[in-house]
Coordinates of C-alpha atoms in Angstrom, one line a residue:
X1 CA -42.0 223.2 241.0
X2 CA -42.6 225.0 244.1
X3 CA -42.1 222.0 246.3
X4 CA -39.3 221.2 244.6
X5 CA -38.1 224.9 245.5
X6 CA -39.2 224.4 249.2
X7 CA -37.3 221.5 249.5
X8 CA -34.1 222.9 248.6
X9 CA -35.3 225.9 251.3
X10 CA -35.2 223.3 253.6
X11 CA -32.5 221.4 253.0
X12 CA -30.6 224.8 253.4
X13 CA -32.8 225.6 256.2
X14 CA -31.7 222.2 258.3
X15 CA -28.4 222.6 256.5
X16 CA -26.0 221.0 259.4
X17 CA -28.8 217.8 259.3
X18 CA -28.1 217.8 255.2
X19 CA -24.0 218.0 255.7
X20 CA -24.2 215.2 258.5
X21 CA -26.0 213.0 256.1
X22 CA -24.5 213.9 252.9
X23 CA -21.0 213.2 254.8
X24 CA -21.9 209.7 256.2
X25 CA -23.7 209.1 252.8
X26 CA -20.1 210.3 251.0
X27 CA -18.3 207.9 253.6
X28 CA -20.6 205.2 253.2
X29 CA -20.6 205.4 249.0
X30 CA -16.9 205.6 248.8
X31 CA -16.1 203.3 251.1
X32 CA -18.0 200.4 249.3
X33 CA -17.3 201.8 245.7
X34 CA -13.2 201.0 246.5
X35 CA -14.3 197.6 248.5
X36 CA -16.9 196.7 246.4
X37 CA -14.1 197.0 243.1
X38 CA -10.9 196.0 245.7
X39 CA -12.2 193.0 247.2
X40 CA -13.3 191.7 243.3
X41 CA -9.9 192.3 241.8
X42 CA -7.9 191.3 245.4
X43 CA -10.5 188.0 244.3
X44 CA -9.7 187.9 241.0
X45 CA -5.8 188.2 241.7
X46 CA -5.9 185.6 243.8
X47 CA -8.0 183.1 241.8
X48 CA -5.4 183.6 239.1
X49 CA -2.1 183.7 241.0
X50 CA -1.4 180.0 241.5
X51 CA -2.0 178.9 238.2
X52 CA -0.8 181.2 235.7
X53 CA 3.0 179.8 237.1
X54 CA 3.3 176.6 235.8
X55 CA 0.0 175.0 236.4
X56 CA -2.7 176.4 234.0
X57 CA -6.3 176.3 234.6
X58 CA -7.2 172.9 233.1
X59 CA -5.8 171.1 230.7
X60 CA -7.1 168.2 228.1
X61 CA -5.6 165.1 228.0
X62 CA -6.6 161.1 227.6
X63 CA -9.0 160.4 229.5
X64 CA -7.1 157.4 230.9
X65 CA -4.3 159.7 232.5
X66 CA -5.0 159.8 236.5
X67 CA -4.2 163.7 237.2
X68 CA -5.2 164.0 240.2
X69 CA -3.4 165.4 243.1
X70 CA -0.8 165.4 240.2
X71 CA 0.4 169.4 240.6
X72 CA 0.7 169.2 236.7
X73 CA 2.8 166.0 236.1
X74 CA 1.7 162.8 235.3
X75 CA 2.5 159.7 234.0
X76 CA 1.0 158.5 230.7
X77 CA 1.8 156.0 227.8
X78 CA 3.0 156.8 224.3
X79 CA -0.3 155.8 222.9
X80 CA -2.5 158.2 224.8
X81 CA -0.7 161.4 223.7
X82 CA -2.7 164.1 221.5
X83 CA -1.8 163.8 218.5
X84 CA -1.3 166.8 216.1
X85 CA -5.0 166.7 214.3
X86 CA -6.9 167.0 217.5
X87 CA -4.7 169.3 219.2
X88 CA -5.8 171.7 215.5
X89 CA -9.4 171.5 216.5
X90 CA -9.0 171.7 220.2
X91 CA -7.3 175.1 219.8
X92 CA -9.6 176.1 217.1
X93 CA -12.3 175.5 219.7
X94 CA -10.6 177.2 222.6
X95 CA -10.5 180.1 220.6
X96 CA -14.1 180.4 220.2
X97 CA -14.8 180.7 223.9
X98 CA -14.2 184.2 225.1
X99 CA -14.3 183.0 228.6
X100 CA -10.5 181.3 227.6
X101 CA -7.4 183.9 227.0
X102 CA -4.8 181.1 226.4
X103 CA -3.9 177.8 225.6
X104 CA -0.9 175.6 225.1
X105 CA 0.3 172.3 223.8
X106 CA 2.8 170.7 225.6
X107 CA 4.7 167.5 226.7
X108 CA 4.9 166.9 230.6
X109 CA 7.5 164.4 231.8
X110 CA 9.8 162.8 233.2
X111 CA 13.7 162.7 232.9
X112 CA 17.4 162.2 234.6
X113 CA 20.1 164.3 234.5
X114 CA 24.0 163.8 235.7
X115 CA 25.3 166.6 237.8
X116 CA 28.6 167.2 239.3
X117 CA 30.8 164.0 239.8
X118 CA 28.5 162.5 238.0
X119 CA 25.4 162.8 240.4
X120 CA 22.4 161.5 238.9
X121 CA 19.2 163.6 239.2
X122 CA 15.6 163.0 238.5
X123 CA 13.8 166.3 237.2
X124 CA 10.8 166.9 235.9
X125 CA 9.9 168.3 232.4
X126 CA 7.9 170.5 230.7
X127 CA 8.0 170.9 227.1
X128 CA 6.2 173.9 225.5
X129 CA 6.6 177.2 223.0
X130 CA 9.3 179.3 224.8
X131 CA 8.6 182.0 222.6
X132 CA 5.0 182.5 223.5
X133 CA 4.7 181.3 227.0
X134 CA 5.1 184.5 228.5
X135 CA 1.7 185.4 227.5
X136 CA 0.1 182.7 228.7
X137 CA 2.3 181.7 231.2
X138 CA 2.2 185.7 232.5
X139 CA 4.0 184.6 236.4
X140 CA 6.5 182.9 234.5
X141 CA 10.0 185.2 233.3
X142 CA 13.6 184.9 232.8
X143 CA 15.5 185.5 236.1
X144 CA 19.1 184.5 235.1
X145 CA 20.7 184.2 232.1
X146 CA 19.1 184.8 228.5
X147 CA 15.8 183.4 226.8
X148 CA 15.8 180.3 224.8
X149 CA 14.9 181.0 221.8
X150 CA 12.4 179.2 219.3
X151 CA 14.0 176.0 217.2
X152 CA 17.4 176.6 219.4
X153 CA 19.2 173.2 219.7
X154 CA 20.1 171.7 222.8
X155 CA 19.4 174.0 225.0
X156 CA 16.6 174.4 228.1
X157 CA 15.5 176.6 231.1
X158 CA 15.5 175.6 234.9
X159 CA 12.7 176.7 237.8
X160 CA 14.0 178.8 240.5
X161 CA 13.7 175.6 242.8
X162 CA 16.2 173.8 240.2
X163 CA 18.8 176.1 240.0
X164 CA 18.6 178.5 243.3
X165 CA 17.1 177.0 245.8
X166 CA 19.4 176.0 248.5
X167 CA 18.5 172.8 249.7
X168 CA 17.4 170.9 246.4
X169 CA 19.5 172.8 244.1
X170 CA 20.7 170.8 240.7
X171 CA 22.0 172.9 238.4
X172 CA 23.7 175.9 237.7
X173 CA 22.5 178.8 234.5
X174 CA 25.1 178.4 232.2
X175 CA 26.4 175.0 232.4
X176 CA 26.0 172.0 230.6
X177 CA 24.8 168.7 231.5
X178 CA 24.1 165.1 230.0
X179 CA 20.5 164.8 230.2
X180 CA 18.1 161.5 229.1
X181 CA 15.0 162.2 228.3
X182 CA 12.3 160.2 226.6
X183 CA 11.5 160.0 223.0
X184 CA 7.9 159.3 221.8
X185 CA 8.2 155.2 222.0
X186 CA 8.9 156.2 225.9
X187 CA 12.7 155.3 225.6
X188 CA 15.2 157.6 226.8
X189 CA 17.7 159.3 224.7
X190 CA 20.9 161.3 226.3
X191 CA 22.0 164.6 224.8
X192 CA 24.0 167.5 226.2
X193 CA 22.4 169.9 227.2
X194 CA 23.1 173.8 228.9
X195 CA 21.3 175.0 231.5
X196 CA 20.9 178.5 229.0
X197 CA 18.1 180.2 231.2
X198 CA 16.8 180.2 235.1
X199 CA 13.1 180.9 235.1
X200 CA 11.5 182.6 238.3
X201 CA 8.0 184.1 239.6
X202 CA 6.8 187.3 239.0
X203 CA 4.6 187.5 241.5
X204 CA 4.1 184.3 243.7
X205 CA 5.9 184.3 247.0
X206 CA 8.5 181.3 245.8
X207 CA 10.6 181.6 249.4
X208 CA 8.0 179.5 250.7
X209 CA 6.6 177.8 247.4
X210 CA 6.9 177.1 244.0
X211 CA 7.6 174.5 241.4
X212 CA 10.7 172.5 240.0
X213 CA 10.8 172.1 236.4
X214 CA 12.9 172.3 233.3
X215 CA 11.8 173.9 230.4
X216 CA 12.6 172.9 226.8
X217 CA 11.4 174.5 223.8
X218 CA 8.5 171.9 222.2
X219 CA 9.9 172.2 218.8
X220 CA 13.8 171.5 220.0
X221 CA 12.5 169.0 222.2
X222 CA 10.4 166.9 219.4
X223 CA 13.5 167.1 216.6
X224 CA 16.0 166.1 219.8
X225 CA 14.2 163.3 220.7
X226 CA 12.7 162.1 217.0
X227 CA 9.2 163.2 217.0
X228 CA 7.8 162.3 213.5
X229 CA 4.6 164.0 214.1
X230 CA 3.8 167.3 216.4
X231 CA 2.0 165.2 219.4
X232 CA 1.6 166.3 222.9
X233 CA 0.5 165.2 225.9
X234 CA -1.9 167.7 227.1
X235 CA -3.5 171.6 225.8
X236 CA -3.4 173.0 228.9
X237 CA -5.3 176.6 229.1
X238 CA -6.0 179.6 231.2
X239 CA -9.2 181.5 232.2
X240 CA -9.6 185.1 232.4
X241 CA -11.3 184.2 235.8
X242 CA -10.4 181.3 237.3
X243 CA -13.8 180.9 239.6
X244 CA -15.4 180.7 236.5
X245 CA -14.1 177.3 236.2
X246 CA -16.7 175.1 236.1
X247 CA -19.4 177.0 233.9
X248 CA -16.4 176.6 230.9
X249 CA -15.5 173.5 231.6
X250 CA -18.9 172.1 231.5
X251 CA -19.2 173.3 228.6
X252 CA -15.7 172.4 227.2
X253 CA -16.4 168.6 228.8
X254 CA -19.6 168.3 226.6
X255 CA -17.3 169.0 223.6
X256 CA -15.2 166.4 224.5
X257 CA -17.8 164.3 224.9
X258 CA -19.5 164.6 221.4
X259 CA -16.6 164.7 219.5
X260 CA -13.3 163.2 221.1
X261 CA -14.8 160.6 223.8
X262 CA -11.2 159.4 224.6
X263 CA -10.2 163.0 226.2
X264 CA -11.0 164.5 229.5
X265 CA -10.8 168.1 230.5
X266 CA -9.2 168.2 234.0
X267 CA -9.8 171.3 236.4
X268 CA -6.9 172.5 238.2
X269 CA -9.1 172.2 241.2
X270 CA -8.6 168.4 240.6
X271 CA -4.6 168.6 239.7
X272 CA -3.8 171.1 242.7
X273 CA -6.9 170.7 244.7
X274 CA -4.9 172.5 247.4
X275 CA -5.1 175.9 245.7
X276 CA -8.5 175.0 244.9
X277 CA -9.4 175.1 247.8
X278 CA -7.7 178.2 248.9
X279 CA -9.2 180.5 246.5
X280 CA -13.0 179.6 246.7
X281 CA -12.4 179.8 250.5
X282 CA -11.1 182.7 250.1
X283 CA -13.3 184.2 247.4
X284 CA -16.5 183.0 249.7
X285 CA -14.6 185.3 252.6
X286 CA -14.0 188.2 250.8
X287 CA -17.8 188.4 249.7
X288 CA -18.9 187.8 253.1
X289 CA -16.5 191.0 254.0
X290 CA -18.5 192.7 251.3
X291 CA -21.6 191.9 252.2
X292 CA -21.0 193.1 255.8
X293 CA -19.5 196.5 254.6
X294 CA -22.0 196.9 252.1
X295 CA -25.1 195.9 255.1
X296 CA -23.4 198.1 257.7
X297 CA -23.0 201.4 255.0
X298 CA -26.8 201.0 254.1
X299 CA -27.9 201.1 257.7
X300 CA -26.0 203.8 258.8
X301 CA -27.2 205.6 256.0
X302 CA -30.9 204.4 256.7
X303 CA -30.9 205.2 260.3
X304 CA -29.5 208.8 260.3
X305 CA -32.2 209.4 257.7
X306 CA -34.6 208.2 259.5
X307 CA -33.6 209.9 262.3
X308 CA -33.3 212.8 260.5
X309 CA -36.9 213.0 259.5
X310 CA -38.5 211.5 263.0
X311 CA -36.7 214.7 264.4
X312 CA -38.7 216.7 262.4
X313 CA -42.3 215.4 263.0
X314 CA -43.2 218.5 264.8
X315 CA -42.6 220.2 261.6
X316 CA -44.4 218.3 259.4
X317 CA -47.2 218.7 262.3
X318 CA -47.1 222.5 261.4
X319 CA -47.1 221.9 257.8
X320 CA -50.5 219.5 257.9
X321 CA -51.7 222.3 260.0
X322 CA -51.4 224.9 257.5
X323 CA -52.8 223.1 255.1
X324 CA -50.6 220.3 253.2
X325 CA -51.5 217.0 252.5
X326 CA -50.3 213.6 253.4
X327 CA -49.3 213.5 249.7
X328 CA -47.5 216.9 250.1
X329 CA -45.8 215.8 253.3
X330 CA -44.3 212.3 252.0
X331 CA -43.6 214.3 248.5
X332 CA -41.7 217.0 250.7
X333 CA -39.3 214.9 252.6
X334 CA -38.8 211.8 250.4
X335 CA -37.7 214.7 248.2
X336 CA -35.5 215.7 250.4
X337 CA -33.8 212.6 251.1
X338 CA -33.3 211.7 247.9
X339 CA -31.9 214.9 246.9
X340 CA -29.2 214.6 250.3
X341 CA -28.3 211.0 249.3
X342 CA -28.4 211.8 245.8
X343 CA -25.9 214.3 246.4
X344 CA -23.5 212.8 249.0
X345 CA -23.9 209.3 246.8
X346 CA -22.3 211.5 243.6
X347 CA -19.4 212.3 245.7
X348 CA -18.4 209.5 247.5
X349 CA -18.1 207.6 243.7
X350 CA -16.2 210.1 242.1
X351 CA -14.0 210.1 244.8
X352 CA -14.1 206.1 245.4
X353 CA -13.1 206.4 241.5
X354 CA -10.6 208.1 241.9
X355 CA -8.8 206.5 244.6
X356 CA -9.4 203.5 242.6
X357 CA -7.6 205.6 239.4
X358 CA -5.0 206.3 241.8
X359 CA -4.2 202.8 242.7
X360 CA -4.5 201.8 239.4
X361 CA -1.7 204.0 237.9
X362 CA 0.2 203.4 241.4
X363 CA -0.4 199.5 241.6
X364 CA -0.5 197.9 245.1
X365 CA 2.2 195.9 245.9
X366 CA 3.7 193.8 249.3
X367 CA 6.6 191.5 249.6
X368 CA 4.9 190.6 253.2
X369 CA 4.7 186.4 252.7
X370 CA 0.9 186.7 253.9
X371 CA 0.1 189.2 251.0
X372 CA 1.9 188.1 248.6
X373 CA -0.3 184.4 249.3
X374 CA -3.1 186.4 248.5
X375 CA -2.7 189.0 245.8
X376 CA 0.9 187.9 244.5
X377 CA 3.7 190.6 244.8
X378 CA 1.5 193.1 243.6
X379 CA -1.5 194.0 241.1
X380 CA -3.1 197.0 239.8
X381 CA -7.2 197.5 241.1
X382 CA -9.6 198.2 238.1
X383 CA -13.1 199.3 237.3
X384 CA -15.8 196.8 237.1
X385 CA -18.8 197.7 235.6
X386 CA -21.2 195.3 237.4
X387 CA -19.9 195.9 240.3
X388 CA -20.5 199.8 239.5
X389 CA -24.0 199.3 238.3
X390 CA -24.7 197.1 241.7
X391 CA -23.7 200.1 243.6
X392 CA -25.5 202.4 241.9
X393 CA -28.6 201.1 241.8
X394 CA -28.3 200.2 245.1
X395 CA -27.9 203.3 246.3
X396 CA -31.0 204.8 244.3
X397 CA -33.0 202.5 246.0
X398 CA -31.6 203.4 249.3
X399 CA -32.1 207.1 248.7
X400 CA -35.8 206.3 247.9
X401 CA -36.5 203.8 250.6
X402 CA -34.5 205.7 253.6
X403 CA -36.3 209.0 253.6
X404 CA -40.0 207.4 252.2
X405 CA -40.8 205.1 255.2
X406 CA -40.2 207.6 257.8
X407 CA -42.0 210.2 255.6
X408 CA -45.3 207.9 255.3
X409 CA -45.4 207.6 258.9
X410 CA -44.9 211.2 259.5
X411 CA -47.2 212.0 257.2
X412 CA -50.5 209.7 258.7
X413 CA -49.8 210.9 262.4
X414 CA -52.6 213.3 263.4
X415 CA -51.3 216.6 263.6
X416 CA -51.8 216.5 267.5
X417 CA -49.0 213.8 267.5
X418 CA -46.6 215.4 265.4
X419 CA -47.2 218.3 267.2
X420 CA -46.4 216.6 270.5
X421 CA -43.3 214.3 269.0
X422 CA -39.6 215.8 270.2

């Protein structure tokens, strides 16, 4: 206990050497709490971005339809659609896996519509629960005109790129048109149709990119084009973190494998290997930026310790000369260090948490195109506990190891050294 006493004496004593550290140690601690927590949810924004549009995650589909490099559309035969049994216990499964926060049936394909003058149009189509898909499709909302509801007859939605954008633009919200679209034999059926909602992105930067589609309700679309049974041509799904991809879908594949050998379960790394390949470059670049932070926080920390202590050898020369031990010596200033880490570690994470709680009630958004690549429009940082505990602990074992080494060597010098060290 009187060590212990001494050693808050001392830190008092040397107090501008204890504010120096404990303000590079506050620096240091805050700075890589708000990376450390940024640069994952920045990450994890990004993962998610491209695929909660229109995309998904994966999907599951027969294993004889060629995805790849397909963006989300596809061509496939009547034959190989889901039908309404399997798509049960597919979602039943889904549900299971914690790793999976949503999931939807739907029919992809293709159709023609007839514009003004009679223009004919291909378009693409995606079929699916307009009264649910903004919870799973959470980039996805209603820019123009009003939301289709559930069981609504003849009705359907257009992409931003359908009915706004300049150069490739086909219809107009609120118009009707005479669309054919296929039926489950693969015939096509015409029905008029209005154009009752636009749909646009909440988030992803849709001047430069996006997707054309138009979206039909899946139970209007089945009784317009004279489903019998409630089949689809994929379940695609969504991922609370998208770089967590091919853990679940391993897992989700050996399903498959066991129980329907005539599916697949398609990565959207395989689909849109593009945005793939974007977000694990990106994710491998952000954790090389927080490794290097993280590296160059611990050394400054380590060297002014260090330096802290060598400074003081002539001290701890006195203090063997008067008596204490080797054991006393290390004790003393390991102590020491600790207890000035300790300290400026405590503040630099409350007030990295707090910044972070700032942000978080504040959100952090950019309409700059680069930015808006990377994080979306906007998102609101979080707390991660493992990232937390990782800082934490590394921290304690930075404010053992920084002061200890310098301590042992001060304390085995003869006293004649330490006497003599400046």
């Amino acid at each position: 206990m009187e060590q212990l006493k001494l050693c808050f004496k001392n830190m008092w004593r040397n107090s501008w050497r204890t504010r120096i550290i404990i303000l590079i140690v506050v620096f240091g601690t805050c700075l890589t709490f708000i990376f450390e927590n940024l640069i994952e949810d920045i990450s994890h924004a990004q993962s998610d971005m491209f695929s909660r549009s229109v995309l998904g995650h994966f999907r599951i589909l027969n294993a004889n339809i060629n995805v790849k490099n397909s963006f989300g559309y596809y061509f496939y035969k009547p034959e190989e659609m889901l039908k309404p049994e399997e798509i049960t216990e597919l979602k039943k499964y889904l549900s299971g896996i914690k790793e999976v926060n949503g999931y939807e049936e739907r029919i992809i394909f293709y159709g023609l519509l007839y514009g003004d003058e009679d223009t004919e149009e291909g378009f693409q189509g995606t079929a699916m629960d307009m009264d649910n898909f903004n919870r799973n499709f959470t980039d996805l909302y209603y820019a123009k005109g009003t939301p289709i509801k559930s069981g609504e007859e003849s009705v359907c939605a257009a992409s931003f790129y359908e009915y706004e954008w300049k150069d490739s633009k086909i219809v107009d919200v609120g118009k009707e048109y005479v669309f054919l679209i296929p039926n489950y034999h693969g015939e096509y059926v015409d029905r008029f149709i209005t154009v009752k909602g636009g749909i646009d992105y909440r988030s992803m930067p849709k001047e430069n990119m996006g997707f054309g589609s138009m979206f039909f309700d899946l139970d209007t679309f089945r009784n317009m084009t004279g489903y019998e049974e409630a089949m689809a041509s994929e379940l695609v799904g969504f991922l609370k973190d998208a770089r967590q991809e091919a853990k679940i879908l391993k897992k989700v594949g050996a399903f498959l494998k066991e129980k329907y050998p005539h599916l697949q379960v398609v990565s959207w790394r395989v689909y849109a290997p593009i945005f793939g390949e974007v977000v694990v470059g990106f994710d491998i670049l952000m954790k090389v930026v927080e490794g290097i932070l993280l590296i160059i926080c611990i050394l400054l920390v380590v060297k002014l310790t260090t330096f802290s202590i060598i400074e003081r050898y002539k001290e701890i020369g006195t203090m063997r000369a008067i008596g204490f031990s080797q054991g006393n010596i290390i004790f003393q200033f390991t102590t020491e260090g600790f207890l000035t880490i300790a300290i400026g570690s405590i503040i630099g994470f409350l007030l990295g948490a707090l910044i972070i709680y700032t942000l978080h009630n504040t959100g952090i958004r950019s309409d700059v195109s680069f930015l808006a690549y990377v994080i979306g429009r906007g998102f609101k940082p979080t707390f991660y506990p493992e990232k937390i505990t990782f800082i934490v602990i590394t921290f304690f074992i930075v404010s053992i190891a920084a002061p200890l080494l310098p301590s042992i060597r001060g304390g085995r010098l003869s006293i004649l050294k330490t006497l003599e060290k400046r």
